[in-house]
PDB file of C-alpha atoms and ligand atoms in Angstrom:
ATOM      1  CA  UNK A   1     123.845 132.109  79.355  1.00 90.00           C
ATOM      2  CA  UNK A   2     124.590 130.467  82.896  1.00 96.00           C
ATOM      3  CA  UNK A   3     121.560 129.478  85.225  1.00 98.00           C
ATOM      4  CA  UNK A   4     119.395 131.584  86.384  1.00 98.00           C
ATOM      5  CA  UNK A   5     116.739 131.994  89.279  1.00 98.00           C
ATOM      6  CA  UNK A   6     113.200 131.360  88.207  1.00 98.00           C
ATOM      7  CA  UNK A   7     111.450 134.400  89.657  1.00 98.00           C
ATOM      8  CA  UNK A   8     112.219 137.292  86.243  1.00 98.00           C
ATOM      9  CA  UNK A   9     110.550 134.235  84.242  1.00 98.00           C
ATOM     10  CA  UNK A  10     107.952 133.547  86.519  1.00 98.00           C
ATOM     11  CA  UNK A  11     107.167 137.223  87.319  1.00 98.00           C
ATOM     12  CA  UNK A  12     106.818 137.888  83.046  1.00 98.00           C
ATOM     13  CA  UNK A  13     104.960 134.876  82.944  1.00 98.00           C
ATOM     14  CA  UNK A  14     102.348 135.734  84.990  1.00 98.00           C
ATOM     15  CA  UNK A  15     101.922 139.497  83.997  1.00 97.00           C
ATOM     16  CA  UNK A  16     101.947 137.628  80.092  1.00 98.00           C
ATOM     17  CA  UNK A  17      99.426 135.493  81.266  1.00 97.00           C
ATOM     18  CA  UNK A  18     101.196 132.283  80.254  1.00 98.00           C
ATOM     19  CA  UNK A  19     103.330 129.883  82.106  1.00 98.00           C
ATOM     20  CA  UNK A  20     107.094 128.173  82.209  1.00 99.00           C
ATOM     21  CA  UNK A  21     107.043 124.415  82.057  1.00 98.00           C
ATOM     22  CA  UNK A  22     109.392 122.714  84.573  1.00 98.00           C
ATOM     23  CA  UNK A  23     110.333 119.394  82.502  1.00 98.00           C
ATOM     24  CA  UNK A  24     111.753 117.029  84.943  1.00 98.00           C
ATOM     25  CA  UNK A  25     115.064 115.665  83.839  1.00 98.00           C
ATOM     26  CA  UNK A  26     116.526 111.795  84.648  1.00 96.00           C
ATOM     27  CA  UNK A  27     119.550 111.561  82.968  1.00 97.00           C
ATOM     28  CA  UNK A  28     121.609 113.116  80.113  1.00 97.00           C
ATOM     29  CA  UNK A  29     119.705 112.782  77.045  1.00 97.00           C
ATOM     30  CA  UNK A  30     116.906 114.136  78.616  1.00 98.00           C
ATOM     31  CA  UNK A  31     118.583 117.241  79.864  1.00 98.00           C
ATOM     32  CA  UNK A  32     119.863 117.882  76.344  1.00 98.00           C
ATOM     33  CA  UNK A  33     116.275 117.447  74.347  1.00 98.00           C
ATOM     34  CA  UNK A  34     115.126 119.824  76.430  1.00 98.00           C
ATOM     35  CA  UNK A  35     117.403 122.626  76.464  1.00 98.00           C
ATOM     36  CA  UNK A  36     117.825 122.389  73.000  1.00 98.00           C
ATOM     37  CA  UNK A  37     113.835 122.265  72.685  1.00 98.00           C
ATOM     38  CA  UNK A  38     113.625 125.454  74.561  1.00 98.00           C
ATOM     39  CA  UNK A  39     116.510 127.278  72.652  1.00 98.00           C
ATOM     40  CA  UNK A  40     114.928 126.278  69.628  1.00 98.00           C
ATOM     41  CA  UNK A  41     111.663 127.346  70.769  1.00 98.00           C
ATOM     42  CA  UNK A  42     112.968 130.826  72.554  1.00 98.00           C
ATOM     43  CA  UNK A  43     110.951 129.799  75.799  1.00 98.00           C
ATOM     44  CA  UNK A  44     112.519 130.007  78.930  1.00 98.00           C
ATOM     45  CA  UNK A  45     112.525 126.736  80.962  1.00 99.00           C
ATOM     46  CA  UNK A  46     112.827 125.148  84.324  1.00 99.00           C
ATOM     47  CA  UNK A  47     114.455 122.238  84.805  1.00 99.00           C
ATOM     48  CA  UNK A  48     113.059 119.704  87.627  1.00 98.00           C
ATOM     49  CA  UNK A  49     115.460 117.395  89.351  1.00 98.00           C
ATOM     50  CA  UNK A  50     113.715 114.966  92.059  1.00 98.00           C
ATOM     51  CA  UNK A  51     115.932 113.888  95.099  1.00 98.00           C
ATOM     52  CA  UNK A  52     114.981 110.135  93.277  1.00 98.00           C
ATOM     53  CA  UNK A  53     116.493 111.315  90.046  1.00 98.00           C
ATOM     54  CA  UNK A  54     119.035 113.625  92.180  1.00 98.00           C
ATOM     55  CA  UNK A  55     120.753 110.307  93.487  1.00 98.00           C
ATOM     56  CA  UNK A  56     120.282 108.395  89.972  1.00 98.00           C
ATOM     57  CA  UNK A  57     122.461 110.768  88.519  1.00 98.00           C
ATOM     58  CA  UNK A  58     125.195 110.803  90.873  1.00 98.00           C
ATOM     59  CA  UNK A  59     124.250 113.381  93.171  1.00 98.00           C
ATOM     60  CA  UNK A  60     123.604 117.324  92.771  1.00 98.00           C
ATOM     61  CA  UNK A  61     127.242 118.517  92.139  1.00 98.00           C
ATOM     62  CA  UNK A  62     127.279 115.976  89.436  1.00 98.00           C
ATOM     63  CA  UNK A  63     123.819 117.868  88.128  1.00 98.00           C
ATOM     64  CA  UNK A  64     125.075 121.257  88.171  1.00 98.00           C
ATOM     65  CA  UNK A  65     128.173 119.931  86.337  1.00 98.00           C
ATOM     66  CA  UNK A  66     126.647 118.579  83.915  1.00 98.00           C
ATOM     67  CA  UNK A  67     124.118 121.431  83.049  1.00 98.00           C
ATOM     68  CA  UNK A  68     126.145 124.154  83.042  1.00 98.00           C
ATOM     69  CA  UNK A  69     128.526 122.037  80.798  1.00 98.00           C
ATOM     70  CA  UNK A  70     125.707 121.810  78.896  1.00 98.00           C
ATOM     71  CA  UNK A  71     124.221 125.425  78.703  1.00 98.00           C
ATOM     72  CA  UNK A  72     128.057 126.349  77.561  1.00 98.00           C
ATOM     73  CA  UNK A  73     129.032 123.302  75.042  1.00 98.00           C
ATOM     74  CA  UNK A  74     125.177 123.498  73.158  1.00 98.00           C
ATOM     75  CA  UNK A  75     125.205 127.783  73.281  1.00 98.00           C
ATOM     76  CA  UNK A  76     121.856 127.731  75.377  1.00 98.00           C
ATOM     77  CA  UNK A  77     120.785 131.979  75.039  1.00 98.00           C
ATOM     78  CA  UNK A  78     117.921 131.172  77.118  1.00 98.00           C
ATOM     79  CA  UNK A  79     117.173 131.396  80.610  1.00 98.00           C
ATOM     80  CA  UNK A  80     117.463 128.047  82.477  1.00 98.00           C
ATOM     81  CA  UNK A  81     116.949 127.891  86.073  1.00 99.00           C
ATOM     82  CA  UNK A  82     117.669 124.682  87.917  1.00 98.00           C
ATOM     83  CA  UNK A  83     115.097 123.340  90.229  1.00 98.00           C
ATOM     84  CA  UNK A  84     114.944 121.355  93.320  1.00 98.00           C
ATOM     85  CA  UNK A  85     111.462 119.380  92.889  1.00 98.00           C
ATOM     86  CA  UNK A  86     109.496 118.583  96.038  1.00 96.00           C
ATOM     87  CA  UNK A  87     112.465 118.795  98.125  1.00 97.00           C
ATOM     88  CA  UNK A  88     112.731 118.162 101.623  1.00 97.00           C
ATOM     89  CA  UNK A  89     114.714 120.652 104.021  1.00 97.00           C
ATOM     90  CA  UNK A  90     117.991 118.262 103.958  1.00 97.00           C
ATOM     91  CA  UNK A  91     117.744 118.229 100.000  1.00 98.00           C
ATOM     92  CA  UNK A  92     116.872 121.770  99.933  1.00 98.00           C
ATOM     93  CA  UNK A  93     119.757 122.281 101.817  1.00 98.00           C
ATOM     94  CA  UNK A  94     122.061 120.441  99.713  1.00 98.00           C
ATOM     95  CA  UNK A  95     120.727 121.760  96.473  1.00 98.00           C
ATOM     96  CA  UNK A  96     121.762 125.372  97.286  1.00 98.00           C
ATOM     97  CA  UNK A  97     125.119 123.850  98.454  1.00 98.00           C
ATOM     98  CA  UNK A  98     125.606 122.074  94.676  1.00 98.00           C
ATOM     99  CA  UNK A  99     124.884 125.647  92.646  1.00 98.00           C
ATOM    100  CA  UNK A 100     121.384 124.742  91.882  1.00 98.00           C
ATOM    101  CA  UNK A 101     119.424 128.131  90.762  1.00 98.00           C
ATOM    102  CA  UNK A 102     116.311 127.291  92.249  1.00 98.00           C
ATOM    103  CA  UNK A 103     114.225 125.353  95.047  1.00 98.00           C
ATOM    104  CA  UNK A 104     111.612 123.533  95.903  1.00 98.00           C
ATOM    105  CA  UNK A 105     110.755 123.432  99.529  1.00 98.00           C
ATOM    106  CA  UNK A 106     108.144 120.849 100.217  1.00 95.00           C
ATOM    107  CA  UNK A 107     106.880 120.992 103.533  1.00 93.00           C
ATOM    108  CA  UNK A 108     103.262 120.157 102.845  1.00 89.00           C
ATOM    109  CA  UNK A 109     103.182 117.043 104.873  1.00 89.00           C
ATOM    110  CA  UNK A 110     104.195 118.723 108.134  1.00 93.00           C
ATOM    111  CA  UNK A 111     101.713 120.970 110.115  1.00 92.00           C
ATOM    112  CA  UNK A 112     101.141 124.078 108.717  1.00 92.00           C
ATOM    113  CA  UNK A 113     103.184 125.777 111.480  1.00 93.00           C
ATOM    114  CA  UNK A 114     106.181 123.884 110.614  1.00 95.00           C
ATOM    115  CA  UNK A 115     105.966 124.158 107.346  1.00 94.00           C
ATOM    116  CA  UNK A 116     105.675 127.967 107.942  1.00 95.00           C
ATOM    117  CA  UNK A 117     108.922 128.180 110.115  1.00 96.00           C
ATOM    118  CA  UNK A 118     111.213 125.920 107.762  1.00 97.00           C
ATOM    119  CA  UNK A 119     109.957 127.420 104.794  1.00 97.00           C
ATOM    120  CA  UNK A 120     111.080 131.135 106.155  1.00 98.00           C
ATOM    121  CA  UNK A 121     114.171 129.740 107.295  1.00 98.00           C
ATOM    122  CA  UNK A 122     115.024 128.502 103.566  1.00 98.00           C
ATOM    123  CA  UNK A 123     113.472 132.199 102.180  1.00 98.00           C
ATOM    124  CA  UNK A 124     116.196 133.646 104.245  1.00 98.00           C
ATOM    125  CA  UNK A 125     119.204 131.788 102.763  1.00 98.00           C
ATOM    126  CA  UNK A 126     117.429 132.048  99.192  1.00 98.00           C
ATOM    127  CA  UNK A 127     117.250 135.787  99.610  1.00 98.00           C
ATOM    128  CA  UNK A 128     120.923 136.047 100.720  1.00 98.00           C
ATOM    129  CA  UNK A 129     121.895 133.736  97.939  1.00 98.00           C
ATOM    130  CA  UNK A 130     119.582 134.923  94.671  1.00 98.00           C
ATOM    131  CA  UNK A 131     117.676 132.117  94.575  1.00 98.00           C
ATOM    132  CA  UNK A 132     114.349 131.336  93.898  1.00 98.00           C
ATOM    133  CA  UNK A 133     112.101 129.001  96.197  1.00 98.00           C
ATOM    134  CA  UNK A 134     108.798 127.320  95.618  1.00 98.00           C
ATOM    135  CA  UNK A 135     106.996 126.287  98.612  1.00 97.00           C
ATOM    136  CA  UNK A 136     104.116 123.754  98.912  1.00 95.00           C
ATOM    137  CA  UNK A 137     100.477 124.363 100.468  1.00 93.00           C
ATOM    138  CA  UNK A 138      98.009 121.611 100.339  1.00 84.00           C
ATOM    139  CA  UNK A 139      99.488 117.901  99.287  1.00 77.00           C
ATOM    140  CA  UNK A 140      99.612 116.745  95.325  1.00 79.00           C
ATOM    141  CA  UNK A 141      98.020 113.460  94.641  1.00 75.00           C
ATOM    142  CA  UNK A 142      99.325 110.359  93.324  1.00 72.00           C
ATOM    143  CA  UNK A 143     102.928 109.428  93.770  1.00 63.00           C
ATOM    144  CA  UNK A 144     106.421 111.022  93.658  1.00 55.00           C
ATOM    145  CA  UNK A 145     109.324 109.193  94.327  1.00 55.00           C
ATOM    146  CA  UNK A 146     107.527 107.157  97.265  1.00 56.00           C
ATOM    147  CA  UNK A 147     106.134 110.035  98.414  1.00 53.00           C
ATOM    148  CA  UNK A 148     102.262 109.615  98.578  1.00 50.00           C
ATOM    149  CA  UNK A 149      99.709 112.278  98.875  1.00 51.00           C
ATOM    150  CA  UNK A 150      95.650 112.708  98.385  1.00 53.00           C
ATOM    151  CA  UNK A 151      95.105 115.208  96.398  1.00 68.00           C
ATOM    152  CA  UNK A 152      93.497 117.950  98.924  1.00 80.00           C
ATOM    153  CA  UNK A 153      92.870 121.010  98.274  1.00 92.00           C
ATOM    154  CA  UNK A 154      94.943 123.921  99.374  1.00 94.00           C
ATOM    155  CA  UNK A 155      93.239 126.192 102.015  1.00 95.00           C
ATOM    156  CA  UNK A 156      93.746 129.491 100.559  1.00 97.00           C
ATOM    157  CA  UNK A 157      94.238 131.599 103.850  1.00 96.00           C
ATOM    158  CA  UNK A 158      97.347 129.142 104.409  1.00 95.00           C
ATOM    159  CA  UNK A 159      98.147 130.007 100.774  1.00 97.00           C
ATOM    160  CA  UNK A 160      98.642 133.572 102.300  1.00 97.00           C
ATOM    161  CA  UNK A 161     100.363 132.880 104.775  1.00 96.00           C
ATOM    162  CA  UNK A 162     103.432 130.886 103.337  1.00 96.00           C
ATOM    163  CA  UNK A 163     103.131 133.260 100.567  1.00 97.00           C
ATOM    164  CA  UNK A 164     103.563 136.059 102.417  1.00 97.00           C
ATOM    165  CA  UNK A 165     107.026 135.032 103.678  1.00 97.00           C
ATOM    166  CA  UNK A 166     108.338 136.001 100.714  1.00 97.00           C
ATOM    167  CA  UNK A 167     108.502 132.553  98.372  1.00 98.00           C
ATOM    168  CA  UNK A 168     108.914 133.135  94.560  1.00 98.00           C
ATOM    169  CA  UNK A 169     106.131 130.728  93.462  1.00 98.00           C
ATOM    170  CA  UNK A 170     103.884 128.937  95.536  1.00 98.00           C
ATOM    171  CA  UNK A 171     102.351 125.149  94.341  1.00 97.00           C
ATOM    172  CA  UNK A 172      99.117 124.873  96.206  1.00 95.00           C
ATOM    173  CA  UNK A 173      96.855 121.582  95.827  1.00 94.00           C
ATOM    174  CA  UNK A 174      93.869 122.153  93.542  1.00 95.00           C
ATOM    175  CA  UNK A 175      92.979 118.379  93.098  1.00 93.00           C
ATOM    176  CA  UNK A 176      95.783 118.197  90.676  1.00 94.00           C
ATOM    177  CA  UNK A 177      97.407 114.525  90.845  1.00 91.00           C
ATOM    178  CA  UNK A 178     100.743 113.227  89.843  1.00 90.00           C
ATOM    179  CA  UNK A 179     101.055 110.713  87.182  1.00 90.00           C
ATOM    180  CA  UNK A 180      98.356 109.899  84.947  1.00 88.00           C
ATOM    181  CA  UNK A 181      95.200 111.173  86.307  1.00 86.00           C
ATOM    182  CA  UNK A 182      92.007 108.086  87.004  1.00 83.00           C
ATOM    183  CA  UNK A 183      89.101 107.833  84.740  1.00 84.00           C
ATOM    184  CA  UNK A 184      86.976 109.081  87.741  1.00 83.00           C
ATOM    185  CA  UNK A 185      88.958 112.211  88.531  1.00 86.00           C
ATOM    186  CA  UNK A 186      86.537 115.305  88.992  1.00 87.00           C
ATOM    187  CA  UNK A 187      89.169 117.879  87.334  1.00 91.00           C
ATOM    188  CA  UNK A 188      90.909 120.541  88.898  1.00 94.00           C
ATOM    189  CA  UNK A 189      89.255 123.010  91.362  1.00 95.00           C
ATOM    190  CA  UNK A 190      88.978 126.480  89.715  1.00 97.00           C
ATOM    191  CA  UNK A 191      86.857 127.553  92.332  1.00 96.00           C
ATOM    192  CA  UNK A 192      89.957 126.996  95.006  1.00 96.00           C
ATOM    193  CA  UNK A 193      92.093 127.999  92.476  1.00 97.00           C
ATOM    194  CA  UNK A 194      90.256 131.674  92.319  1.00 97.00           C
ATOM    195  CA  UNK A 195      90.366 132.192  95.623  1.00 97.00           C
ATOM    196  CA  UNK A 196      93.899 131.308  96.166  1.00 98.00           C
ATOM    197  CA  UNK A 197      94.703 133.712  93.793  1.00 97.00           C
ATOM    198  CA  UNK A 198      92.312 136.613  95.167  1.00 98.00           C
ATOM    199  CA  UNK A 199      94.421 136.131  98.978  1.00 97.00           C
ATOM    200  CA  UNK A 200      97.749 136.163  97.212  1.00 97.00           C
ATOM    201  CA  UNK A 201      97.705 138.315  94.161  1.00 96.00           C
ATOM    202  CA  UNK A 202     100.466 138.332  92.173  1.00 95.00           C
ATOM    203  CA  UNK A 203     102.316 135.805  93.371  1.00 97.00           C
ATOM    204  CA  UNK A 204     102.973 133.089  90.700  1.00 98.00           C
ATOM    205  CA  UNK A 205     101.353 129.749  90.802  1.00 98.00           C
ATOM    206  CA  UNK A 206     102.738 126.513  90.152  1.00 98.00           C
ATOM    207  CA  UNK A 207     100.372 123.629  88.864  1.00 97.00           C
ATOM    208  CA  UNK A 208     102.122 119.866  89.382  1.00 96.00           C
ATOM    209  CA  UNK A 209     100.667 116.953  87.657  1.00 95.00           C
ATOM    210  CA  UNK A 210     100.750 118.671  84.158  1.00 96.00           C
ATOM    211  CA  UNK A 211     100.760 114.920  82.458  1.00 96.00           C
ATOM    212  CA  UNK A 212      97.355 114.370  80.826  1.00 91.00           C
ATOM    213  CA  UNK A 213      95.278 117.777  82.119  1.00 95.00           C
ATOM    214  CA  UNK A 214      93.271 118.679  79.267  1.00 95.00           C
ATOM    215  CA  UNK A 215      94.774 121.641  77.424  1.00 97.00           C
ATOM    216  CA  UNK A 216      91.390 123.738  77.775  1.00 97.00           C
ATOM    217  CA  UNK A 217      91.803 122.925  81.971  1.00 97.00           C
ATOM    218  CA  UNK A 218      95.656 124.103  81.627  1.00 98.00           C
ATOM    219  CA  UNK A 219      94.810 127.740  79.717  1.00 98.00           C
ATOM    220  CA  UNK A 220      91.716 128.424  82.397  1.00 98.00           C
ATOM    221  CA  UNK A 221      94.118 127.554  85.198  1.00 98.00           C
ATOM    222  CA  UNK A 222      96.701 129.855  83.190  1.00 98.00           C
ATOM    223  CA  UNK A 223      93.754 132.889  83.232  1.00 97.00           C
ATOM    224  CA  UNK A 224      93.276 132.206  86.661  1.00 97.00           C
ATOM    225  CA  UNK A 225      97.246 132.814  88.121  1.00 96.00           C
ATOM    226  CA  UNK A 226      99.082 129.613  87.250  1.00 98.00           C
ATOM    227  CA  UNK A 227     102.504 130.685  85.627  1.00 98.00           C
ATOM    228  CA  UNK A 228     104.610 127.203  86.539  1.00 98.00           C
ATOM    229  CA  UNK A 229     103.639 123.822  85.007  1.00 98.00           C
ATOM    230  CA  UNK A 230     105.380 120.841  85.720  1.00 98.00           C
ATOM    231  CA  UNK A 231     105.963 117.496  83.424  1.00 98.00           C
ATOM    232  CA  UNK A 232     107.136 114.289  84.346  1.00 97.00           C
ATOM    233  CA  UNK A 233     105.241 111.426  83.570  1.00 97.00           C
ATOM    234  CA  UNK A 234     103.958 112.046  79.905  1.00 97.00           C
ATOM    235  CA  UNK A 235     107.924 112.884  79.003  1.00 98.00           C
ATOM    236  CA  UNK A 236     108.608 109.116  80.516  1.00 97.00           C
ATOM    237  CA  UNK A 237     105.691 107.471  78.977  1.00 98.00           C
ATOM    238  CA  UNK A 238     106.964 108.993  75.289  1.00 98.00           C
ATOM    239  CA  UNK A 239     110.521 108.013  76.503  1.00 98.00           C
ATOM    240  CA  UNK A 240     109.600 104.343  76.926  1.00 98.00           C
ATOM    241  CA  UNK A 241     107.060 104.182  73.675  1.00 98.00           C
ATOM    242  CA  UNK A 242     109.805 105.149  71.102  1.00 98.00           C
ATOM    243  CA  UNK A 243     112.484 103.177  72.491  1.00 97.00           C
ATOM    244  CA  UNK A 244     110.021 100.292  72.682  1.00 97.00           C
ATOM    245  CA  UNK A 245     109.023 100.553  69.367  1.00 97.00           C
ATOM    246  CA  UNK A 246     112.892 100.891  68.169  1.00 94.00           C
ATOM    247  CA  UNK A 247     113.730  97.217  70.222  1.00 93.00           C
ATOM    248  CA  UNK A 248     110.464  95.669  68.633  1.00 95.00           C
ATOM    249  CA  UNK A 249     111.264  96.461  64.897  1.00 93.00           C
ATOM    250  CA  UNK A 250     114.963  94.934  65.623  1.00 91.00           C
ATOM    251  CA  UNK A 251     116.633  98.376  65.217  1.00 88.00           C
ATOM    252  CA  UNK A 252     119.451  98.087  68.251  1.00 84.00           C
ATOM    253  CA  UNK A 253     120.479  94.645  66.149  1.00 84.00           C
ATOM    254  CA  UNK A 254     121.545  96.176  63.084  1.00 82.00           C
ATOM    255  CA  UNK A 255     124.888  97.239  61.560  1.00 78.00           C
ATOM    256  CA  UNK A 256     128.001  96.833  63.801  1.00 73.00           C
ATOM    257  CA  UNK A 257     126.074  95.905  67.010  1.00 72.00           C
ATOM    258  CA  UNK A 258     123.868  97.515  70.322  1.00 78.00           C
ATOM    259  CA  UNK A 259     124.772 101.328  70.203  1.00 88.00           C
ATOM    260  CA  UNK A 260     123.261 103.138  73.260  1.00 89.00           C
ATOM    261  CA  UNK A 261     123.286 106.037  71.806  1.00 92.00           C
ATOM    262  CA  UNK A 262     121.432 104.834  68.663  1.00 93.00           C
ATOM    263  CA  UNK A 263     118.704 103.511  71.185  1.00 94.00           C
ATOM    264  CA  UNK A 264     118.346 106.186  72.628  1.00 95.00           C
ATOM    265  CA  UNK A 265     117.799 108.559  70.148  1.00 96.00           C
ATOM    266  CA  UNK A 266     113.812 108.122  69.583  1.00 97.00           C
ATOM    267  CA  UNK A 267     113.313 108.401  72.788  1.00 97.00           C
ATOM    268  CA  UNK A 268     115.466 111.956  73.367  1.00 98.00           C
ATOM    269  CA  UNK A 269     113.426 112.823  69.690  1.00 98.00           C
ATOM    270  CA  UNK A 270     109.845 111.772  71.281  1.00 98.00           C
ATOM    271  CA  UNK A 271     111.031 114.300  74.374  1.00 98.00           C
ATOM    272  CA  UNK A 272     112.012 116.972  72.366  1.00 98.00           C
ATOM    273  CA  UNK A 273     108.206 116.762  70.500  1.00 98.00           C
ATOM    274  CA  UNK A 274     106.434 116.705  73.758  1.00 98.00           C
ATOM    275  CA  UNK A 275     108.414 119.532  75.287  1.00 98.00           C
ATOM    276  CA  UNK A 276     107.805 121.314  72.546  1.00 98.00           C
ATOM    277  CA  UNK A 277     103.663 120.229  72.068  1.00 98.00           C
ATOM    278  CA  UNK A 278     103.863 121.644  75.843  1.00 98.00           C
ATOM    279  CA  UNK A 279     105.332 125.291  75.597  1.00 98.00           C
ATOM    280  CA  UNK A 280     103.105 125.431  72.430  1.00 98.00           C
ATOM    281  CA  UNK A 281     100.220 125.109  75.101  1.00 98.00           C
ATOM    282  CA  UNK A 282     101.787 127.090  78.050  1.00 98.00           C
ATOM    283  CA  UNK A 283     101.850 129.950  75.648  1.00 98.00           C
ATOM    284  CA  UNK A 284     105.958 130.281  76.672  1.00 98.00           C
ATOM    285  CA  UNK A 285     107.446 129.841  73.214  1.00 98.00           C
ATOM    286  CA  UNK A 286     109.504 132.974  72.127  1.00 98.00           C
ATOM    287  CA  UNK A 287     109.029 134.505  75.544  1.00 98.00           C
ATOM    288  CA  UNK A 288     112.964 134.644  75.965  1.00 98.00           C
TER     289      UNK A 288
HETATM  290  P1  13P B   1     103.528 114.568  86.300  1.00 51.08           P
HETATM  291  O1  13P B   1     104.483 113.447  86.508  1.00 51.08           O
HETATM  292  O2  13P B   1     102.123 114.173  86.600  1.00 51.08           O
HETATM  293  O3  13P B   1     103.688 115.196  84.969  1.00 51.08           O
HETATM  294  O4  13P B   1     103.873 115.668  87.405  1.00 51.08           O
HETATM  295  C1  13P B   1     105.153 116.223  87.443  1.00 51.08           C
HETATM  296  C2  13P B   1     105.315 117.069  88.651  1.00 51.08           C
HETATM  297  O5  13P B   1     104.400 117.674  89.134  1.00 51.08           O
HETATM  298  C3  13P B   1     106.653 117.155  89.230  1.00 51.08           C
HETATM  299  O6  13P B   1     106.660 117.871  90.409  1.00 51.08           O
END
């Protein structure tokens, strides 16, 4: 099946009451343990591409390339959208240039008006174009790709607002945090989180930071209008782990020398596991 736009699976997901992960991808092997995870699996998935990981892999067009190659050679059946992560309105731009399905417009760090009038802009070409968008209320803690925010949370009458121009999914800060989350971190705000939902009904939700939220914080969060999760850092950290382990034991020494694609295949098995541990959790698995 070729890409698709996020908003049928996102719009089933959140009358299901369960949500899509968006597994960032970083290079090849990635990109194929998680396809093949979700055909397996019969979820539907979102793939994340970062503008960091957009220019480690040689650029968009390169990205699109290789996906749809992808979707075709492995006889992917279910949906896949393509997704701009945290974009800004050059990469945004660029993105729906390259054949992605699917943006992210994050304008969370300007003003609110600003962020109001570039965000309709992009809902206008998205519209024209059968895309999906996801725009950004409220900044995400922690760090992604250099980009550094607090954590705040989301005022929900701003929620409406850029909601109400017509975005497929809106990601609104609920003191969720990128990467892995401090030993001190109070949890995510249902309380926000409820009323955000109450001003912008059934518009789906879309929780960042997924790495290392408990899984009984993820289903309440689910129950309460979240129907996008996205995963970065705990696919990395079980990236790194099995290849580790493989170099330690002396594995990428034997037989007829270093094979890259011998080391790294742990690390594209230890992806496909946690892809699949996740979509166990976001209820998604034979949603197709
Ligand atoms: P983690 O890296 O914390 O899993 O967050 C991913 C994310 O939200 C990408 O936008």
């Amino acid at each position: 099946m070729p890409l698709v736009n996020a908003k049928e699976m996102l719009t089933k997901a959140k009358a299901g009451h369960y949500a899509v992960g968006q597994f960032n991808i970083n290079n090849l092997e990635w990109t194929k343990a998680i396809l093949l995870t979700a055909e397996e699996l019969k979820s539907p998935v979102i793939l994340g591409v970062s503008e960091g990981a957009g220019k480690y892999m040689c650029g968009y067009k390169t990205i699109v390339g290789m996906v749809n190659g992808m979707l075709e050679e492995l006889n992917i059946t279910v949906p896949v959208a393509l997704h701009l992560d945290h974009g800004s309105y050059e990469g945004a731009k660029k993105c729906i240039e390259a054949g992605f399905s699917s943006i992210m417009f994050d304008g969370s760090h300007y003003p609110i008006e600003e962020n109001f009038e570039k965000t309709k802009e992009l809902v206008g070409i998205c519209e024209e174009l059968g895309l999906s968008i996801e725009a950004e209320v409220g900044s995400i803690g922690g760090e992604e790709d250099g980009v550094v925010g607090m954590g705040e949370c989301a005022d929900p009458d701003e929620c409406k607002m850029i909601a109400d121009l017509g975005v497929t999914m809106l990601a609104a800060g609920i003191g969720n945090i990128h990467g892995v989350y401090p030993a001190n971190w109070p949890g995510l705000s249902f309380e926000t989180l409820d009323a955000i939902q109450a001003k912008t009904g059934s518009m789906p939700l879309v929780l960042h930071g997924g790495t290392g939220i408990p899984d009984d914080m993820i289903r309440k969060a689910i129950s309460l209008g979240v129907s996008k999760i996205n995963v970065n850092t705990e696919c990395q950290l079980v990236f790194a782990e099995a290849t580790r382990a493989y170099i330690e034991a002396g594995k990428d020494k034997q037989g007829k020398g270093f094979d890259p694609r011998k080391l790294l295949a742990p690390g594209t098995e230890a992806i496909k596991a946690k892809v699949k541990e996740k979509m166990e959790i976001f209820g998604s698995v034979g949603k197709a």
